[in-house]
XYZ file of C-alpha atoms in Angstrom:
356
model
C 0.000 0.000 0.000
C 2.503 2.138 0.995
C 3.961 2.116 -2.676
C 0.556 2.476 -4.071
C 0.561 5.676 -2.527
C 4.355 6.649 -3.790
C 3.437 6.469 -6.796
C 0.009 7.955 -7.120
C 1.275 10.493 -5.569
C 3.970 10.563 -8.412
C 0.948 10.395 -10.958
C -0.731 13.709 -9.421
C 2.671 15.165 -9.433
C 2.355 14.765 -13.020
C -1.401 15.260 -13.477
C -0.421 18.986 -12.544
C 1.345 19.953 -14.912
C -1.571 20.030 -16.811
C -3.246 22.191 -14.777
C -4.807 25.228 -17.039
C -4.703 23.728 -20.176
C -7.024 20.746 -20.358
C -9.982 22.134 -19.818
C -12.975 20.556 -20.785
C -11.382 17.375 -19.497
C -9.576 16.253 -16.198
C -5.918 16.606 -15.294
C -4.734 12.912 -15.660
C -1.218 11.435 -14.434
C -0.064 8.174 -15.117
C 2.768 5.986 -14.287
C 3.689 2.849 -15.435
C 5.917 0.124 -12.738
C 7.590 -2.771 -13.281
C 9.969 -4.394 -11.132
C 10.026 -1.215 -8.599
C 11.040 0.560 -11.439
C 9.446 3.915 -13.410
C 9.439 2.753 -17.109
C 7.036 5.521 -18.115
C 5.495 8.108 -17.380
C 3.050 10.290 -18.730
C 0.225 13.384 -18.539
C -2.538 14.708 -20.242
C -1.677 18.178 -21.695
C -4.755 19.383 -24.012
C -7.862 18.207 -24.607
C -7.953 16.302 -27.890
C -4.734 14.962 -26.974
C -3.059 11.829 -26.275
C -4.291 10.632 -22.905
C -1.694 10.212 -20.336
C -2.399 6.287 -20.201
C -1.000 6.352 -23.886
C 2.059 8.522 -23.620
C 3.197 6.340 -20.545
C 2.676 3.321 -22.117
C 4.245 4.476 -25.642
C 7.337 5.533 -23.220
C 7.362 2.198 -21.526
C 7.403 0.529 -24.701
C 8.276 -2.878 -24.488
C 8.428 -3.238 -20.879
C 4.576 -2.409 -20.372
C 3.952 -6.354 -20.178
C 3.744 -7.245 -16.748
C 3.530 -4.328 -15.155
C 1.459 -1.721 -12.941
C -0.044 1.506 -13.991
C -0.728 3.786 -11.442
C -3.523 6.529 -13.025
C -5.144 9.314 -10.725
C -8.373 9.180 -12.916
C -10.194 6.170 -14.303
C -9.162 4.949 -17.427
C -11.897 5.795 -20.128
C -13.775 2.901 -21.872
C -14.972 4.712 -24.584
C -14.377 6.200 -27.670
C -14.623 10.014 -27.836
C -11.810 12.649 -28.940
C -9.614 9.829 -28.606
C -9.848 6.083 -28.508
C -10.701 4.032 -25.261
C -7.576 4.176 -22.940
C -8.842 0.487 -21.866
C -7.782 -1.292 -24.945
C -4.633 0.342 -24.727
C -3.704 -1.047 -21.533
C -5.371 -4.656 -22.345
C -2.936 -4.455 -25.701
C 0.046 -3.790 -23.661
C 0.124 -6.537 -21.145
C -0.617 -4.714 -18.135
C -0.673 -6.901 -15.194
C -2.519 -4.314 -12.507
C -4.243 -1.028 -12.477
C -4.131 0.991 -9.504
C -6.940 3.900 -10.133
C -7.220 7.337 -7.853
C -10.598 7.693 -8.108
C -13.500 6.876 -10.074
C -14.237 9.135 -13.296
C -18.050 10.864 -12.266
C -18.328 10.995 -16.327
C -21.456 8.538 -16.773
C -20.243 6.538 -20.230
C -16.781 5.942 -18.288
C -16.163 2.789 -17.062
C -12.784 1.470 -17.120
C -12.396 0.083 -13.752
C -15.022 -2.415 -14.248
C -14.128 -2.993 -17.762
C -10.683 -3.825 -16.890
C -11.731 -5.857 -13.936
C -13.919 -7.988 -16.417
C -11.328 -8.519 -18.543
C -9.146 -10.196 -16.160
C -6.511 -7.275 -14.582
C -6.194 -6.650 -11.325
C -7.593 -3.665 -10.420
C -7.551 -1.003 -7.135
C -9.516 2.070 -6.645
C -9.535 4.279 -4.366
C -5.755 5.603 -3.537
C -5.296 8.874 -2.606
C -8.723 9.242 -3.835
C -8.883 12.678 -1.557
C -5.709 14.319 -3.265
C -7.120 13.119 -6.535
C -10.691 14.906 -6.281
C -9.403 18.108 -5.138
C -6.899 17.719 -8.095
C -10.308 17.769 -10.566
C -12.704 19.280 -8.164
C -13.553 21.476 -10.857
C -14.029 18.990 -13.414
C -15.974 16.923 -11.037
C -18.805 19.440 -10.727
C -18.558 20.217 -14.214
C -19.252 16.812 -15.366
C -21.761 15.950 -12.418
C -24.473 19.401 -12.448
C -23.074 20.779 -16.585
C -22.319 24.160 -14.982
C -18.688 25.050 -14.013
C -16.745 25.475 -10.708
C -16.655 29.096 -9.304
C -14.619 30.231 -7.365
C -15.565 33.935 -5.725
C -12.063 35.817 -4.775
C -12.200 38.852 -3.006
C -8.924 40.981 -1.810
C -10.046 43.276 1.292
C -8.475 44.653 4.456
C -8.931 43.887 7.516
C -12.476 45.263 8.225
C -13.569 43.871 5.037
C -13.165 46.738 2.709
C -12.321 46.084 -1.173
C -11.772 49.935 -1.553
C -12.179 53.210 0.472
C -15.338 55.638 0.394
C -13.716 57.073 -3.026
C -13.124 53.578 -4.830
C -9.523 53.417 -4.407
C -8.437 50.012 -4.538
C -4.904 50.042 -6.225
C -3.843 48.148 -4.502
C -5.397 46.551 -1.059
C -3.670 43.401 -1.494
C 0.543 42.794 -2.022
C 2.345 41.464 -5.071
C 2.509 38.486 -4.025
C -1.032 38.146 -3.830
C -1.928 39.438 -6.914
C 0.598 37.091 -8.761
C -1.039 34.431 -7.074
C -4.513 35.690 -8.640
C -3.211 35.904 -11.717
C -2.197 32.150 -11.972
C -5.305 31.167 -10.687
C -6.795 33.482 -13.488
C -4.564 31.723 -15.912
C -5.582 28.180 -14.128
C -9.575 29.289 -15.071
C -11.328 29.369 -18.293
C -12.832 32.692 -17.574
C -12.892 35.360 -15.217
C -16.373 37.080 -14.303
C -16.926 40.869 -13.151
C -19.983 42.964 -13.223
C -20.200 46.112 -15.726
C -19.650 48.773 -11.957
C -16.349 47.164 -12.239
C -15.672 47.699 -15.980
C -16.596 51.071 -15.854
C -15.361 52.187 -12.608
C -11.701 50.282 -12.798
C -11.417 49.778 -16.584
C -9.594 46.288 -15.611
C -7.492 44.423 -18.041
C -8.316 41.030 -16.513
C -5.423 39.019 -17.665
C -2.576 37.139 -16.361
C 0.022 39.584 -17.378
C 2.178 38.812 -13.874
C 2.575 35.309 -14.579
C 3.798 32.865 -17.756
C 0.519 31.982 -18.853
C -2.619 32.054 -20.777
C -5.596 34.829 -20.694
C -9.046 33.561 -19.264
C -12.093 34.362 -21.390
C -13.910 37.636 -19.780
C -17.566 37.994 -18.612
C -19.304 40.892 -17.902
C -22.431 40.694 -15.892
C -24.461 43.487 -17.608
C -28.192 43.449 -17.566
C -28.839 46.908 -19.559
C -25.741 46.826 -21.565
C -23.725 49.980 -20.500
C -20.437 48.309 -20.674
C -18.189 51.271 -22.335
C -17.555 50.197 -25.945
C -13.945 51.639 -25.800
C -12.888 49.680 -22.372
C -9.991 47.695 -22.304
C -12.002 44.919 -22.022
C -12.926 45.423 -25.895
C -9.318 45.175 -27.045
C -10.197 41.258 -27.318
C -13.952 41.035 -28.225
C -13.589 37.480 -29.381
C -12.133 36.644 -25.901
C -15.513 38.566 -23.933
C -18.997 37.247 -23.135
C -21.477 39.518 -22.113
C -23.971 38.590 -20.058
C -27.259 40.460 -20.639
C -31.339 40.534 -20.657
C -33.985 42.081 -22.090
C -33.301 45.490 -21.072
C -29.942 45.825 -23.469
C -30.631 48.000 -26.429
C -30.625 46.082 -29.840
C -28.829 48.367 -31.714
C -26.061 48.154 -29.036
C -26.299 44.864 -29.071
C -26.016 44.251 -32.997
C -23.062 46.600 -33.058
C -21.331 44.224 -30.256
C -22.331 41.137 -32.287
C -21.014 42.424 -35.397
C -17.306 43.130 -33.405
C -17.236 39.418 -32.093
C -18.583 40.192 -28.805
C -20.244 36.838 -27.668
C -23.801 37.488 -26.149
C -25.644 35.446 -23.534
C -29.221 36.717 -22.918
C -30.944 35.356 -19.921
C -34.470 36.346 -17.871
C -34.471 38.870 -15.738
C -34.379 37.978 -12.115
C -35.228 40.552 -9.814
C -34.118 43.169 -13.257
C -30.628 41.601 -12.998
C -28.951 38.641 -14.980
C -30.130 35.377 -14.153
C -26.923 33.697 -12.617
C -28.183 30.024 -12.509
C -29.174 30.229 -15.900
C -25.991 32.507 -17.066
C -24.176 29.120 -15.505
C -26.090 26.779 -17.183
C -25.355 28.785 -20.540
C -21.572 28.938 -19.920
C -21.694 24.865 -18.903
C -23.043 24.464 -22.853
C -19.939 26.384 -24.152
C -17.386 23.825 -22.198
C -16.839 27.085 -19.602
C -15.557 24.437 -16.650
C -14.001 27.168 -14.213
C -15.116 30.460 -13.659
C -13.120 32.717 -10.968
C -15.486 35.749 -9.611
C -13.703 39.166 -9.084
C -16.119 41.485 -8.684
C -17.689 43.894 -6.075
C -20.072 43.691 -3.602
C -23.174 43.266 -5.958
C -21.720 40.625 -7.893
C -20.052 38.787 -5.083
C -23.631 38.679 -2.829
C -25.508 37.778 -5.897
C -23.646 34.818 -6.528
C -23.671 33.639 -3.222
C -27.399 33.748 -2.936
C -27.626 32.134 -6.377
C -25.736 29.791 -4.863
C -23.491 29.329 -7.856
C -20.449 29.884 -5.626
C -18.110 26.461 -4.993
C -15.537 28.280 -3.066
C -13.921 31.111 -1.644
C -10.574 32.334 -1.976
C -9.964 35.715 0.310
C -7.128 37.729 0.914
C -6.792 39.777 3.708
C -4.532 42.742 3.575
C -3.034 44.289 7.058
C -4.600 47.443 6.674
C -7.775 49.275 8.135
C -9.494 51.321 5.960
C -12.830 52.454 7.807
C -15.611 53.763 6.292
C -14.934 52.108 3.027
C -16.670 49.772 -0.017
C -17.571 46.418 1.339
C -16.309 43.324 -0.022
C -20.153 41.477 -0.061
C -22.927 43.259 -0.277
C -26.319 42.229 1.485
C -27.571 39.009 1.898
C -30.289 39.375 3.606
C -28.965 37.799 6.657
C -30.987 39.337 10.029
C -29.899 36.941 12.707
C -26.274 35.161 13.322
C -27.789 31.878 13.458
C -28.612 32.533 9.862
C -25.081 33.595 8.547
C -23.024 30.960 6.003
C -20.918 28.581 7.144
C -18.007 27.697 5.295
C -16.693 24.417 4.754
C -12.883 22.950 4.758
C -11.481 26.528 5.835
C -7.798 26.870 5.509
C -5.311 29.611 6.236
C -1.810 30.179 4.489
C -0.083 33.616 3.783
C 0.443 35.095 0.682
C 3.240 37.638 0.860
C 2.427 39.676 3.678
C -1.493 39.183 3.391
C -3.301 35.888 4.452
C -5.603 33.983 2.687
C -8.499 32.024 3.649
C -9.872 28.716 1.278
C -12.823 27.528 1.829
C -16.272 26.150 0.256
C -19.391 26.948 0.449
């Protein structure tokens, strides 16, 4: 057991490194042992892509027969972009599987494939590490809406900006690199249209080596500035609208490659459940919130929010811009309680994780 774990653990370590760039599949590492020996190794780097079952076996080469794969996601038993990772592994005279955790995906089913086709088979190691590793593909897969994640930087008394909107900045380098791989870790980032026209926000991931989320705005009557930075990339920005938008504004964004998602009115604002459900159909499986206090309570009475990232900042503002704005809460007994908390520092700020 011990071993099983060494190298599942070695198989996430590699599963990683795909972090970012999968998306709409799973970050998959695999490792194939024979004679307490590595022979190959292997992760999935882009959907479309050679699985990470394949490129560890291919490495292996002729050593594959008799030995053990270690694979942080079940093998897939069916054909889609690619073929079925199980025939694969039956061709190449595996002896034992050893499987992370169980692929939520309902036309997967490798472990019992395998199993009835005579290879010995585990499940079930490190099967913790391995579905926070895809917790976002996990609720993409399971509910067809993606993982959000609401981040908010404040100070201490839970200020995003002071009484003038001055935020630049709350939070320390550190923290905002930090951000900005998670933003490049995300298929999109998400902001309401105050924030567009109040900050004029780039919203990329120019502080770190990596790629540019897709940008939403959250705009119900379509006052997003047509000039904004924001518009540099219209092919790279959804906005998110209702009936209230004007159609000649709307036509004009259309016709500059603006992508538009329409959804009821709920309460004269977008409808967030739907907006997710919208975003799910365009293989949108991580969204990371970064918006103000409208946006932020919103989407935690929605309750489209999977967890919470915030930074707090050693500094004390006052009488300032709140980081969420009303939820209607009247009584303690009534406030959300988060799940999982943990606390690390970031620089010289510290950050809470949690879920909702």
């Amino acid at each position: 057991m011990i071993s099983h774990k060494k190298y599942m653990q070695i198989a996430l370590s590699l599963a990683e490194k795909g972090r970012g760039c999968t998306s709409p599949n799973p970050m998959v590492g695999c490792v194939v042992v024979k004679r307490g020996k590595i022979v190959g190794k292997g992760y999935h780097k882009k959907a479309g892509t050679e699985h990470a079952e394949v490129i560890a076996l291919n490495q292996a080469f002729k050593k594959t027969k008799n030995s053990t794969l270690y694979v942080n996601l079940e093998p897939c038993s069916h054909w889609g972009r690619t073929p079925p990772c199980t025939e694969k592994i039956l061709e190449c005279g595996v002896k034992e599987v050893v499987i992370g955790m169980k692929d939520p995906h309902s036309v997967v089913n490798g472990f019992k494939e395998l199993k009835f086709r005579g290879i010995k088979t585990k499940i079930g190691i490190l099967e913790k590490e391995a579905r926070k590793l895809n917790e976002a593909y996990i609720k993409y897969i399971t509910s067809k809406t993606p993982f959000v994640i609401l981040k908010v930087a404040m100070s201490l008394d839970g200020n995003i900006a002071t009484s003038t909107g001055d935020s630049k900045y709350i939070t320390s380098e550190e923290a905002r690199k930090y951000v900005h791989q998670l933003r490049s870790e995300c298929d999109a980032v998400l902001v309401g249209v105050n924030t567009v026209i109040r900050d004029n926000p780039l919203l990329n991931s120019r502080l770190v080596n990596g790629k540019d989320p897709l940008k939403i705005v959250i705009d119900s009557s379509l006052r997003i500035p047509e000039k904004c930075n924001l518009m540099k990339n219209p092919s790279g920005l959804i906005v998110a609208t209702t009936s209230k938008a004007s159609k000649k504004k709307l036509e004009s964004f259309k016709k500059k490659g603006v992508r538009i998602i329409k959804t009821n009115a709920k309460n004269g604002m977008v409808d967030m459940n739907e907006l997710m459900k919208q975003l799910g159909a365009m293989e949108i499986m991580s969204i990371i919130i970064e918006g103000g206090a409208e946006v932020n309570s919103s989407a935690i009475k929605e309750g489209i929010v999977d967890k919470l990232l915030i930074f707090t900042a050693p500094k004390i503002i006052g009488k300032g811009k709140e980081a969420i704005g009303d939820l209607g809460i009247t009584k303690i007994s009534k406030a959300i309680k988060i799940k999982e908390p943990t606390i690390r520092k970031v620089g010289k700020d510290v950050m809470i994780e949690a879920y909702l």
